[in-house]
Each structure stands twice: as C-alpha cells, then as structure tokens.
PDB file of C-alpha atoms in Angstrom:
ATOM      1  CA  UNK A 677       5.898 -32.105  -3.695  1.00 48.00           C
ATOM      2  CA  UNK A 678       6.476 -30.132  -0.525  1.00 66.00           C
ATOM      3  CA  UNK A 679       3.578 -29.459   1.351  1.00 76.00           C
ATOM      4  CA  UNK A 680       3.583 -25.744   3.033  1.00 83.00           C
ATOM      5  CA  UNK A 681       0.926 -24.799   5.718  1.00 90.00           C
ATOM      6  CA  UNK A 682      -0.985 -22.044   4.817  1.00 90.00           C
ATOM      7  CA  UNK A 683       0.588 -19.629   7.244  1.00 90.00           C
ATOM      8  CA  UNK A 684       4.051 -20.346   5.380  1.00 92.00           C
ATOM      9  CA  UNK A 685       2.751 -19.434   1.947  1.00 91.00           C
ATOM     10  CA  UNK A 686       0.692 -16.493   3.064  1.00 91.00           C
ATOM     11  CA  UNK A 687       4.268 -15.098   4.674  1.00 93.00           C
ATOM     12  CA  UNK A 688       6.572 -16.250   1.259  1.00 92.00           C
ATOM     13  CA  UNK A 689       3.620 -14.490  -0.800  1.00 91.00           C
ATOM     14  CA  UNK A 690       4.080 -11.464   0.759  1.00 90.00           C
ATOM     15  CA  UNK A 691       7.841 -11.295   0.853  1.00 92.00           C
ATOM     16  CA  UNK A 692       7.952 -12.425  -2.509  1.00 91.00           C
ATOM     17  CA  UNK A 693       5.387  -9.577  -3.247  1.00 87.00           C
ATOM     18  CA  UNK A 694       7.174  -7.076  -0.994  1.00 86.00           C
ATOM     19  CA  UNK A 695      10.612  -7.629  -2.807  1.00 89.00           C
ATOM     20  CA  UNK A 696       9.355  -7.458  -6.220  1.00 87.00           C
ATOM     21  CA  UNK A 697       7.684  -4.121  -5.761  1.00 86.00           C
ATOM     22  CA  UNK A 698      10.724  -2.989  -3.788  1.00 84.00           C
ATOM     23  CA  UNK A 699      13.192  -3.857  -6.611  1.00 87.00           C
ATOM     24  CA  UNK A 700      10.683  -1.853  -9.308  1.00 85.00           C
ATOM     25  CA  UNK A 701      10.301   1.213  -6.974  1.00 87.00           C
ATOM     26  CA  UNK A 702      13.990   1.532  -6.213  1.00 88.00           C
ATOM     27  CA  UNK A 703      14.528   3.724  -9.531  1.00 88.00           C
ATOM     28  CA  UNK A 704      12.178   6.046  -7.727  1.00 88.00           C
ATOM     29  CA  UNK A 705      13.814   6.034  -4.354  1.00 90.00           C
ATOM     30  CA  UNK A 706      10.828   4.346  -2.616  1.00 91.00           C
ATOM     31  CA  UNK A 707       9.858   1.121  -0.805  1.00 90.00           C
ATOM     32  CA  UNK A 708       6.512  -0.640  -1.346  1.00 88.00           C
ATOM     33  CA  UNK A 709       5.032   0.703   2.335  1.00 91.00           C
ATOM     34  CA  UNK A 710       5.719   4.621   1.043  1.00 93.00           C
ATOM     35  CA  UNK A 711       4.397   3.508  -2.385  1.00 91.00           C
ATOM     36  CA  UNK A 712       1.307   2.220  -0.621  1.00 92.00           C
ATOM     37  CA  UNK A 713       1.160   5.878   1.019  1.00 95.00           C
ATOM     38  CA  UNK A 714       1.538   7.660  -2.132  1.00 95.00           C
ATOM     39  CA  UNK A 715      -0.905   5.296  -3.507  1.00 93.00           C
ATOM     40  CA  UNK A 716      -4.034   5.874  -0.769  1.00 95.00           C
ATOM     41  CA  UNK A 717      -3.449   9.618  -1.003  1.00 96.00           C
ATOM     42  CA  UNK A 718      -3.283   9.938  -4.770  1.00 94.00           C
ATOM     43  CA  UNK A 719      -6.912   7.623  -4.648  1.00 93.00           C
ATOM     44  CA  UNK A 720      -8.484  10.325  -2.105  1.00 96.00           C
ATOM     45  CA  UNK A 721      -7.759  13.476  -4.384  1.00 95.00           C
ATOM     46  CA  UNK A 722      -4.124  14.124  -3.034  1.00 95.00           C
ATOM     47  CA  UNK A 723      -5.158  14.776   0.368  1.00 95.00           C
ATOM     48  CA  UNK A 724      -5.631  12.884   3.660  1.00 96.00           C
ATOM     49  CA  UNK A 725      -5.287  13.255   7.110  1.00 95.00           C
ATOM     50  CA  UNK A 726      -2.867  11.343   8.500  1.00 95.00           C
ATOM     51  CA  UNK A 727      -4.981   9.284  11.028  1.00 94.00           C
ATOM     52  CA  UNK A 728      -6.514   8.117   7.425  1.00 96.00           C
ATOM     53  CA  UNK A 729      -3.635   7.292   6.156  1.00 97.00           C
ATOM     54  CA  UNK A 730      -2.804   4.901   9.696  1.00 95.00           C
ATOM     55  CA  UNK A 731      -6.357   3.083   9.407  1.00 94.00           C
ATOM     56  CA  UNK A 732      -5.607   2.552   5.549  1.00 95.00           C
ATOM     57  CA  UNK A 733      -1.880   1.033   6.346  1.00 95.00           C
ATOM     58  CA  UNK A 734      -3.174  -0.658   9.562  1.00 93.00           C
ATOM     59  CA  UNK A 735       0.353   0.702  11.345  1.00 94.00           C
ATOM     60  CA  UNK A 736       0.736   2.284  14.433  1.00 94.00           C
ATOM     61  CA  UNK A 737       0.915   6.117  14.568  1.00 93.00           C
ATOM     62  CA  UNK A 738       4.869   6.366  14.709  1.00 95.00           C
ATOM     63  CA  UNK A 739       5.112   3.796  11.852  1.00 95.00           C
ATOM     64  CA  UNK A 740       3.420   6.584   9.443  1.00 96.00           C
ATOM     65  CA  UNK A 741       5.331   9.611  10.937  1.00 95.00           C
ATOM     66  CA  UNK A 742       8.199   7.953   9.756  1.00 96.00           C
ATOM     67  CA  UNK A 743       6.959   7.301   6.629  1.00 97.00           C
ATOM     68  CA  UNK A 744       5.688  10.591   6.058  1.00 97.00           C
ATOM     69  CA  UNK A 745       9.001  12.040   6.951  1.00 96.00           C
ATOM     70  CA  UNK A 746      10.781  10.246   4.846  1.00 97.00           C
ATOM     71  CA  UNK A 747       8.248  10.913   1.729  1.00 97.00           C
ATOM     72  CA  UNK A 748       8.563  14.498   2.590  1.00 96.00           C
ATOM     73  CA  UNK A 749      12.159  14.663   2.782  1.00 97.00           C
ATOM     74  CA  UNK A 750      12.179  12.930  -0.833  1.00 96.00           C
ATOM     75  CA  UNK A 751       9.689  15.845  -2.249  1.00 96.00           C
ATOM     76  CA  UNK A 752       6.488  13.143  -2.939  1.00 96.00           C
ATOM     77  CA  UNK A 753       4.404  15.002  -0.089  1.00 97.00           C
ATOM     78  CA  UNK A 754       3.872  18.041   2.270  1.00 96.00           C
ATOM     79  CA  UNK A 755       2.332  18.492   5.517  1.00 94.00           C
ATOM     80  CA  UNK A 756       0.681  21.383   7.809  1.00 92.00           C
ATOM     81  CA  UNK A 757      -1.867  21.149  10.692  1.00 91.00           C
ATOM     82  CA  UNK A 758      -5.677  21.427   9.723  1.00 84.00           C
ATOM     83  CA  UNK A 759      -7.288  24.555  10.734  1.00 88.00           C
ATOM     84  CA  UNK A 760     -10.050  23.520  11.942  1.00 86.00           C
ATOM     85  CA  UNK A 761      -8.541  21.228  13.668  1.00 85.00           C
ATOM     86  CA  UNK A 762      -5.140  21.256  15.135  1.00 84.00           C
ATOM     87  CA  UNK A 763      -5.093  17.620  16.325  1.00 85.00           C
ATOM     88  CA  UNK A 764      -5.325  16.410  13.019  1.00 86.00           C
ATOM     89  CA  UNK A 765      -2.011  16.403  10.285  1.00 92.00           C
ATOM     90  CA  UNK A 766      -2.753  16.831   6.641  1.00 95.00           C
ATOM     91  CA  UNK A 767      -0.747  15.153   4.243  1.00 96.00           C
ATOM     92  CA  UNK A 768      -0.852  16.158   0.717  1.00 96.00           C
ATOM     93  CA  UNK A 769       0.607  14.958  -2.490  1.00 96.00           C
ATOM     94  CA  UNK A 770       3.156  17.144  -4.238  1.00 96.00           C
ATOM     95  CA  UNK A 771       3.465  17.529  -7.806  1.00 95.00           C
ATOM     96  CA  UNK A 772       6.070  14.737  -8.042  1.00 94.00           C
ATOM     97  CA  UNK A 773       3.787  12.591  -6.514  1.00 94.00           C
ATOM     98  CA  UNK A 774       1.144  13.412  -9.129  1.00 92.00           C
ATOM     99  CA  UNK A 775       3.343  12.531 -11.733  1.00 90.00           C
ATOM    100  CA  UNK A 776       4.122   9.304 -10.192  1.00 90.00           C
ATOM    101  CA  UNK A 777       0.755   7.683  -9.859  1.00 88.00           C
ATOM    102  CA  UNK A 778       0.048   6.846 -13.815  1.00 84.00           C
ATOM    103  CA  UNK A 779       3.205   4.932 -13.203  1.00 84.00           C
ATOM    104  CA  UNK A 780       2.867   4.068  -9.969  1.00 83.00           C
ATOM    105  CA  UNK A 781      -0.773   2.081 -10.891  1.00 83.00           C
ATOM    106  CA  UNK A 782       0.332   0.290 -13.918  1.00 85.00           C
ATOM    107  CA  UNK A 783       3.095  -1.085 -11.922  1.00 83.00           C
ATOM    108  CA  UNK A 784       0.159  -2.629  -9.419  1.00 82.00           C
ATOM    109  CA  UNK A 785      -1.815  -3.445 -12.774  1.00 87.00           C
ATOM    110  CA  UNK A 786       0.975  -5.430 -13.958  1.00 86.00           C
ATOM    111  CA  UNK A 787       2.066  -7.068 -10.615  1.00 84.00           C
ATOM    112  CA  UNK A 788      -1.692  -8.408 -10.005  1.00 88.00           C
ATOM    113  CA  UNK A 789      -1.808  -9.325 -13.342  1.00 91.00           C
ATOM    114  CA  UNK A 790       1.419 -11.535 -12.907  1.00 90.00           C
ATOM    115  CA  UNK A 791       0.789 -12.970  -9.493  1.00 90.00           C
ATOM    116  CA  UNK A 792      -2.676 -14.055 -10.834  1.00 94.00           C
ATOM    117  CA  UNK A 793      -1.530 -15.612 -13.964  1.00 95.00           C
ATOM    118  CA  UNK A 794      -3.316 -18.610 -14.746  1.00 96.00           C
ATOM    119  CA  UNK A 795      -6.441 -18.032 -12.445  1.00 96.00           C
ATOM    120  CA  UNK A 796      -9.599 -17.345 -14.580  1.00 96.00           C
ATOM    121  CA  UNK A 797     -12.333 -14.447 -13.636  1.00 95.00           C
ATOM    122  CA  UNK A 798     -14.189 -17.206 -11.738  1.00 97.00           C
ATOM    123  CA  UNK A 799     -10.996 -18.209  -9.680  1.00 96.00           C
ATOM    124  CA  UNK A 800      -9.850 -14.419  -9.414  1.00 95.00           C
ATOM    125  CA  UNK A 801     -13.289 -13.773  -7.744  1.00 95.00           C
ATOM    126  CA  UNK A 802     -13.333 -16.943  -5.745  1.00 97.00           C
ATOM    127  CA  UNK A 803      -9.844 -16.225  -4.428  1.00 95.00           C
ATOM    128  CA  UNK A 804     -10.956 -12.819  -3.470  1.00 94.00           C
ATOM    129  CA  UNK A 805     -13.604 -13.919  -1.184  1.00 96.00           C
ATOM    130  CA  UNK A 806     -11.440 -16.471   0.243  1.00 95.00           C
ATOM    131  CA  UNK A 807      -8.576 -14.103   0.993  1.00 93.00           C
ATOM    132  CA  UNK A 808     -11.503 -11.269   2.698  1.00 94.00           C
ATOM    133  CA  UNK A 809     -13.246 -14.238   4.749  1.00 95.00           C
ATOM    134  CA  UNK A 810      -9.462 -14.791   6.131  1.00 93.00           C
ATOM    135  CA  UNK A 811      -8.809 -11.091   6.354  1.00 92.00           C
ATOM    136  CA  UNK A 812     -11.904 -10.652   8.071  1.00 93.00           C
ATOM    137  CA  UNK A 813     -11.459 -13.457  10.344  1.00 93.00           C
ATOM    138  CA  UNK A 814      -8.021 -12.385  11.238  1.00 90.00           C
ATOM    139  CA  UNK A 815      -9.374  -8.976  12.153  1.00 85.00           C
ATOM    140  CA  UNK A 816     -11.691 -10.480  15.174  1.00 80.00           C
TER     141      UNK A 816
END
C-alpha cells in the first residue's frame, strides 16, 4: 500500500472535497467558497457584516470583496453600509439565496454523510477531536 504523510492526505481531502462540491454547485452557478458564504449568512438570519463573514472564511479582506461581488452580481446577496456605522459593510441574503439554503444544506448533509461512510458515532466523534486538536494547533 502507498503510504501518504499526513500533510498529503489532508491536501487530496480537501481537493477531493473542493471538486465534488464544485461539480454539484455548478447547476447553481456557484463554487464551494461562495457556497460557504451563502451558507454562514443564511446560519446568522440572512445578515452579516462583512468583517464576519472574513473571520468565518479565515480570508483576507479582498478575498471576500470578491466574493461578495461576484454573489451580488449573480442575485444571491445585497449590500449597503451600516448606519450606525459606516466602516462596517452589511451583506444580506436575497430571496434567491433563501431559497437555496434547504438545498444548499442537504447537499452538506449528504457530502458528510459520504465522506464519513464507514466511521461509527464513536469514530465520527473521535475524528472530530482529532481534526480540532490539529486545527487548533495549526492556529498557534
């Protein structure tokens, strides 16, 4: 059997991962990063700053303009300056968006689901404290 470091598999995972969901959200015109968007703002009541939105993604500022662009131009969310506040960007989801999300979370349902195939509750737990001790430890 070939033996792959952890770094290697961590990296195929996520490409593997990352093209899967891109494939499924092609229909809608979306890549997995805007679908991740879509997904934090439709989880915080459909709207966020977008300075949440950056600490959620863990991007730089400029990588979620562009994102936010792009889902704007595509009707899935619009955008005006707080009030009480004019450093801070609101991003809100549109209708379209709304509609989205039932289908947008079974789609994550069934991905987990799949990439966890196999693994019992005990493993599924056990590999989630492995992967936030390495997440966590990678943060430092």
């Amino acid at each position: 059997m070939d033996s792959k470091d952890i770094g290697y598999l961590f990296k195929a995972i996520n490409e593997k991962m990352r093209m899967r969901f891109d494939n499924q959200l092609k229909k809608n015109d979306l890549t997995f990063s805007q679908s991740q968007v879509l997904f934090f703002i439709n989880i915080n009541g459909g709207r966020v700053t977008q300075k949440q939105i950056e600490g959620f993604l863990e991007v730089s500022h400029p990588t979620v303009v562009g994102l936010i662009a792009r889902l704007e131009k595509k009707g899935y969310l619009s955008c005006h300056t707080d009030k009480n506040d004019k450093r801070n960007k609101i991003v809100c989801q549109t209708q379209k968006a709304a509609d989205f999300s039932g289908e947008m979370c079974r789609s994550r349902e069934l991905g987990e689901a799949e990439m966890l195939n196999g693994l019992t509750d005990a493993e599924r737990a056990e590999l989630r404290r492995y992967l936030e001790t390495i997440y966590n430890n990678m943060k430092k």
